Coordinates of N, CA and C in Angstrom, one line a residue:
M1 N 54.6 156.7 28.7 CA 54.7 156.1 27.4 C 54.8 154.5 27.6
S2 N 54.0 153.8 26.9 CA 54.0 152.4 27.0 C 55.1 151.8 26.1
G3 N 55.3 150.5 26.4 CA 56.3 149.8 25.6 C 57.5 149.3 26.4
A4 N 57.5 148.1 26.8 CA 58.5 147.5 27.6 C 59.8 147.3 26.8
I5 N 60.9 147.5 27.4 CA 62.2 147.2 26.8 C 62.6 145.8 27.2
E6 N 63.1 145.1 26.3 CA 63.6 143.7 26.5 C 64.5 143.7 27.8
R7 N 64.3 142.7 28.6 CA 65.1 142.6 29.9 C 66.6 142.5 29.6
D8 N 67.0 141.8 28.6 CA 68.4 141.6 28.3 C 69.0 143.0 27.9
I9 N 68.2 143.8 27.2 CA 68.7 145.1 26.8 C 68.8 146.0 28.0
V10 N 67.8 146.0 28.9 CA 67.9 146.8 30.1 C 69.1 146.4 31.0
E11 N 69.4 145.1 31.1 CA 70.5 144.6 31.9 C 71.8 145.1 31.3
A12 N 71.9 145.0 29.9 CA 73.1 145.4 29.3 C 73.3 147.0 29.4
L13 N 72.2 147.7 29.4 CA 72.3 149.2 29.6 C 72.8 149.5 31.0
I14 N 72.2 148.9 31.9 CA 72.6 149.2 33.3 C 74.0 148.8 33.6
A15 N 74.4 147.6 33.1 CA 75.8 147.2 33.3 C 76.8 148.1 32.6
V16 N 76.6 148.6 31.4 CA 77.5 149.5 30.7 C 77.5 150.9 31.4
R17 N 76.3 151.3 31.8 CA 76.2 152.6 32.5 C 77.1 152.6 33.8
D18 N 77.0 151.5 34.5 CA 77.7 151.3 35.8 C 79.2 151.2 35.6
R19 N 79.6 151.0 34.4 CA 81.1 151.0 34.1 C 81.6 152.3 33.5
A20 N 80.7 153.3 33.4 CA 81.1 154.6 32.9 C 82.2 155.2 33.8
Y21 N 83.0 156.0 33.1 CA 84.1 156.7 33.8 C 83.7 158.2 33.9
A22 N 83.1 158.6 35.0 CA 82.5 159.9 35.1 C 82.9 160.6 36.4
P23 N 84.2 160.8 36.6 CA 84.7 161.3 37.9 C 84.4 162.8 38.1
Y24 N 84.1 163.5 37.0 CA 83.9 165.0 37.0 C 82.5 165.3 37.1
S25 N 81.7 164.8 36.3 CA 80.2 165.1 36.3 C 79.4 164.2 37.2
H26 N 79.9 163.1 37.5 CA 79.2 162.1 38.3 C 77.9 161.8 37.7
H27 N 77.8 161.8 36.4 CA 76.6 161.5 35.6 C 76.9 160.4 34.6
P28 N 76.9 159.1 35.1 CA 77.2 158.0 34.2 C 76.1 157.8 33.2
V29 N 76.4 157.5 32.0 CA 75.5 157.3 30.9 C 75.9 156.0 30.2
G30 N 74.9 155.2 29.7 CA 75.2 154.1 28.9 C 74.4 154.1 27.7
A31 N 74.9 153.5 26.6 CA 74.1 153.4 25.4 C 74.3 152.0 24.8
L32 N 73.3 151.6 24.1 CA 73.3 150.3 23.3 C 72.7 150.6 22.0
V33 N 73.4 150.2 20.9 CA 73.0 150.4 19.6 C 72.8 149.0 18.9
V34 N 71.8 148.9 18.1 CA 71.6 147.6 17.3 C 71.9 147.9 15.9
S35 N 72.7 147.2 15.3 CA 73.1 147.4 13.9 C 72.2 146.7 12.9
E36 N 72.5 146.9 11.6 CA 71.6 146.3 10.6 C 71.7 144.8 10.6
S37 N 72.8 144.2 11.2 CA 72.9 142.8 11.3 C 72.2 142.2 12.5
G38 N 71.8 143.1 13.4 CA 71.2 142.7 14.6 C 72.1 142.6 15.8
T39 N 73.4 142.9 15.5 CA 74.4 142.9 16.6 C 74.3 144.1 17.5
R40 N 74.5 143.8 18.8 CA 74.4 144.9 19.8 C 75.7 145.4 20.2
Y41 N 75.9 146.7 20.2 CA 77.2 147.3 20.7 C 76.8 148.2 21.8
T42 N 77.6 148.2 22.9 CA 77.4 149.1 24.0 C 78.5 150.1 24.2
G43 N 78.2 151.1 24.9 CA 79.3 152.2 25.2 C 78.9 152.9 26.4
A44 N 79.9 153.4 27.1 CA 79.7 154.3 28.3 C 80.4 155.6 28.1
N45 N 79.9 156.6 28.8 CA 80.7 157.9 28.7 C 82.0 157.7 29.4
V46 N 83.0 158.4 28.9 CA 84.4 158.4 29.4 C 84.9 159.8 29.5
E47 N 84.9 160.3 30.7 CA 85.4 161.7 30.9 C 86.9 161.8 31.1
V48 N 87.4 163.0 30.7 CA 88.8 163.2 30.9 C 89.0 164.6 31.5
A49 N 90.1 164.9 32.1 CA 90.3 166.1 32.9 C 90.1 167.4 32.1
H50 N 90.3 167.4 30.8 CA 90.1 168.6 30.0 C 88.7 168.8 29.5
Y51 N 87.8 167.9 30.0 CA 86.3 168.0 29.8 C 85.9 167.7 28.4
K52 N 86.8 167.1 27.6 CA 86.4 166.7 26.2 C 86.4 165.2 26.1
G53 N 85.5 164.6 26.9 CA 85.4 163.2 26.9 C 84.6 162.6 25.8
L54 N 84.2 161.3 26.0 CA 83.5 160.6 24.9 C 82.1 160.3 25.5
C55 N 81.1 160.6 24.8 CA 79.7 160.3 25.2 C 79.4 158.8 25.0
A56 N 78.5 158.3 25.7 CA 78.1 156.9 25.6 C 77.7 156.5 24.2
E57 N 76.9 157.4 23.6 CA 76.4 157.1 22.3 C 77.5 157.0 21.3
A58 N 78.5 158.0 21.4 CA 79.6 158.0 20.5 C 80.5 156.7 20.7
S59 N 80.6 156.3 22.0 CA 81.4 155.1 22.3 C 80.7 153.9 21.6
A60 N 79.4 153.7 21.7 CA 78.7 152.6 21.1 C 78.8 152.6 19.6
I61 N 78.6 153.8 19.0 CA 78.7 154.0 17.6 C 80.1 153.7 17.1
A62 N 81.1 154.1 17.8 CA 82.5 153.8 17.4 C 82.7 152.3 17.4
A63 N 82.1 151.6 18.3 CA 82.3 150.1 18.3 C 81.6 149.5 17.1
L64 N 80.4 150.0 16.8 CA 79.7 149.6 15.6 C 80.5 149.8 14.3
A65 N 81.0 151.0 14.2 CA 81.8 151.3 13.0 C 83.1 150.6 12.9
S66 N 83.7 150.4 14.1 CA 85.0 149.6 14.1 C 84.8 148.2 13.8
A67 N 83.6 147.6 13.9 CA 83.3 146.3 13.6 C 82.9 146.2 12.1
G68 N 82.9 147.3 11.4 CA 82.6 147.3 9.9 C 81.2 147.5 9.6
E69 N 80.3 147.8 10.6 CA 78.9 148.0 10.3 C 78.6 149.5 10.1
R70 N 77.6 149.8 9.4 CA 77.3 151.1 8.9 C 75.9 151.6 9.1
E71 N 75.0 150.8 9.7 CA 73.6 151.3 9.8 C 73.1 150.9 11.2
L72 N 72.4 151.9 11.8 CA 71.8 151.8 13.1 C 70.3 151.4 12.9
R73 N 69.9 150.4 13.5 CA 68.4 150.0 13.6 C 67.8 150.7 14.8
E74 N 68.5 150.6 15.9 CA 67.9 151.1 17.2 C 69.1 151.7 18.0
V75 N 68.7 152.7 18.9 CA 69.6 153.3 19.8 C 68.9 153.4 21.1
Y76 N 69.5 153.0 22.2 CA 69.0 153.1 23.6 C 70.0 153.9 24.4
V77 N 69.4 154.8 25.2 CA 70.3 155.6 26.1 C 69.7 155.5 27.5
I78 N 70.6 155.3 28.5 CA 70.2 155.3 29.9 C 71.1 156.2 30.7
G79 N 70.5 157.0 31.6 CA 71.2 157.9 32.5 C 71.1 157.4 33.9
P80 N 71.5 158.2 34.9 CA 71.5 157.8 36.2 C 70.2 158.0 37.0
G81 N 69.2 158.7 36.4 CA 68.0 159.1 37.2 C 66.7 158.8 36.5
E82 N 65.7 159.5 37.0 CA 64.4 159.3 36.4 C 64.0 160.2 35.3
H83 N 64.9 161.2 35.0 CA 64.6 162.2 34.0 C 65.2 161.8 32.6
L84 N 64.7 162.4 31.6 CA 65.3 162.1 30.2 C 66.8 162.4 30.2
C85 N 67.5 161.5 29.6 CA 69.0 161.7 29.4 C 69.1 161.5 27.9
T86 N 68.7 162.5 27.1 CA 68.7 162.5 25.7 C 70.1 162.7 25.1
P87 N 70.3 162.2 23.9 CA 71.6 162.5 23.3 C 71.9 164.0 23.1
C88 N 73.1 164.4 23.3 CA 73.5 165.7 23.1 C 73.5 166.1 21.6
G89 N 73.7 167.3 21.3 CA 73.7 167.7 19.9 C 74.7 166.9 19.0
D90 N 75.9 166.8 19.5 CA 77.0 166.1 18.8 C 76.6 164.6 18.6
C91 N 76.0 164.0 19.6 CA 75.6 162.6 19.4 C 74.4 162.5 18.5
R92 N 73.5 163.4 18.5 CA 72.4 163.4 17.6 C 72.9 163.4 16.1
Q93 N 74.0 164.2 15.9 CA 74.6 164.2 14.6 C 75.3 162.9 14.3
R94 N 76.0 162.3 15.3 CA 76.6 161.0 15.1 C 75.6 159.9 14.8
I95 N 74.5 159.9 15.5 CA 73.4 158.9 15.2 C 72.9 159.1 13.8
R96 N 72.7 160.4 13.4 CA 72.2 160.7 12.1 C 73.1 160.1 11.0
E97 N 74.4 160.1 11.2 CA 75.3 159.6 10.2 C 75.0 158.2 9.8
F98 N 74.6 157.4 10.8 CA 74.4 156.0 10.6 C 72.9 155.5 10.6
A99 N 72.0 156.5 10.7 CA 70.6 156.2 10.9 C 69.9 156.0 9.5
S100 N 68.7 155.4 9.6 CA 67.8 155.4 8.4 C 66.5 156.0 8.9
P101 N 65.5 156.2 8.0 CA 64.3 156.7 8.5 C 63.6 155.8 9.5
E102 N 63.9 154.5 9.5 CA 63.3 153.6 10.4 C 64.0 153.5 11.8
T103 N 65.2 154.1 11.9 CA 65.9 154.0 13.1 C 65.1 154.6 14.3
L104 N 65.0 153.8 15.4 CA 64.3 154.3 16.6 C 65.3 154.6 17.7
I105 N 65.1 155.7 18.4 CA 65.9 156.1 19.5 C 65.1 156.0 20.7
R106 N 65.5 155.3 21.7 CA 64.7 155.1 23.0 C 65.5 155.6 24.1
V107 N 64.9 156.4 25.0 CA 65.6 156.9 26.2 C 64.8 156.3 27.4
V108 N 65.6 155.7 28.3 CA 65.0 155.0 29.4 C 65.5 155.6 30.7
D109 N 64.7 155.4 31.8 CA 65.2 155.9 33.1 C 66.2 155.0 33.7
A110 N 66.7 155.3 34.9 CA 67.8 154.5 35.5 C 67.5 153.0 35.7
E111 N 66.2 152.7 35.7 CA 65.8 151.3 35.9 C 65.4 150.6 34.6
G112 N 65.5 151.4 33.5 CA 65.3 150.8 32.2 C 63.8 150.9 31.7
R113 N 63.1 151.8 32.4 CA 61.7 152.0 31.9 C 61.7 153.1 30.8
L114 N 61.0 152.8 29.7 CA 60.9 153.7 28.6 C 60.3 155.0 29.0
L115 N 61.1 156.1 28.7 CA 60.6 157.5 29.0 C 60.1 158.1 27.7
R116 N 60.9 157.9 26.6 CA 60.5 158.6 25.3 C 61.1 157.8 24.2
R117 N 60.4 157.8 23.1 CA 60.8 157.1 21.8 C 60.8 158.2 20.7
Y118 N 61.9 158.2 19.9 CA 62.1 159.2 18.9 C 62.4 158.5 17.6
T119 N 61.9 159.1 16.5 CA 62.4 158.8 15.2 C 63.6 159.7 14.9
M120 N 64.4 159.5 13.9 CA 65.5 160.3 13.7 C 65.1 161.8 13.3
D121 N 64.0 161.9 12.6 CA 63.5 163.2 12.2 C 63.0 164.0 13.5
E122 N 62.5 163.3 14.4 CA 62.0 163.9 15.7 C 63.2 164.3 16.5
L123 N 64.2 163.5 16.5 CA 65.4 163.8 17.4 C 66.3 164.9 16.8
L124 N 66.3 165.0 15.4 CA 67.2 166.0 14.8 C 66.4 166.4 13.5
P125 N 65.4 167.3 13.6 CA 64.7 167.7 12.4 C 65.6 168.5 11.4
D126 N 65.2 168.4 10.2 CA 65.9 169.2 9.1 C 67.4 169.0 9.2
S127 N 67.9 167.7 9.4 CA 69.3 167.5 9.7 C 70.1 167.5 8.4
F128 N 71.4 167.7 8.7 CA 72.5 167.7 7.6 C 73.1 166.3 7.7
G129 N 73.2 165.7 6.5 CA 73.8 164.3 6.5 C 74.7 164.1 5.3
P130 N 75.1 162.9 5.1 CA 76.0 162.5 4.0 C 75.5 163.0 2.6
E131 N 74.2 162.9 2.4 CA 73.7 163.3 1.1 C 73.9 164.8 0.8
N132 N 74.0 165.6 1.9 CA 74.3 167.1 1.7 C 75.7 167.3 1.1
L133 N 76.6 166.3 1.2 CA 77.9 166.3 0.7 C 78.1 165.5 -0.5
G134 N 77.0 165.1 -1.1 CA 77.0 164.3 -2.3 C 77.4 162.8 -2.1
R135 N 77.3 162.3 -0.9 CA 77.5 160.9 -0.6 C 76.2 160.2 -0.4
P136 N 76.1 158.9 -0.6 CA 74.9 158.2 -0.3 C 74.6 158.2 1.2
S137 N 73.3 158.2 1.5 CA 72.8 158.1 2.8 C 71.8 157.0 3.0
T138 N 71.6 156.5 4.2 CA 70.6 155.6 4.5 C 69.3 156.3 4.8
M139 N 69.3 157.6 5.0 CA 68.1 158.4 5.4 C 67.2 158.7 4.2
G140 N 67.6 158.6 3.0 CA 66.8 159.0 1.9 C 66.7 160.4 1.7
D141 N 65.8 160.9 0.8 CA 65.6 162.3 0.6 C 64.3 162.8 1.1

């Protein structure tokens, strides 16, 4: 797949992935999200002994929401290897909560090379979101 990722995004992804706390899985993951304001938030996975840790995407989205922002423009995910490290089901739903139809999700290899690009509908087809509960959504109908 073509499409180079900006060097500063790759550097931020590698840096946050390298700060992950993954003593059990030894599978460090980093995420970077871009909000509606253009602000970038990063997150790494944080594992705990009872195996209910925090995914990198959830960590980055928590930083976005904690800053008072509510919409994702872009999501980047980096794992430790050459294979796809796509968001888990729980993170796909978290991304969906803050996504719009224009939100792009990019998964890169350990060196920051683009492996795959998704729209929200491709990542989580026929999804359940705020509008299913009678609340406004950025996804539309």
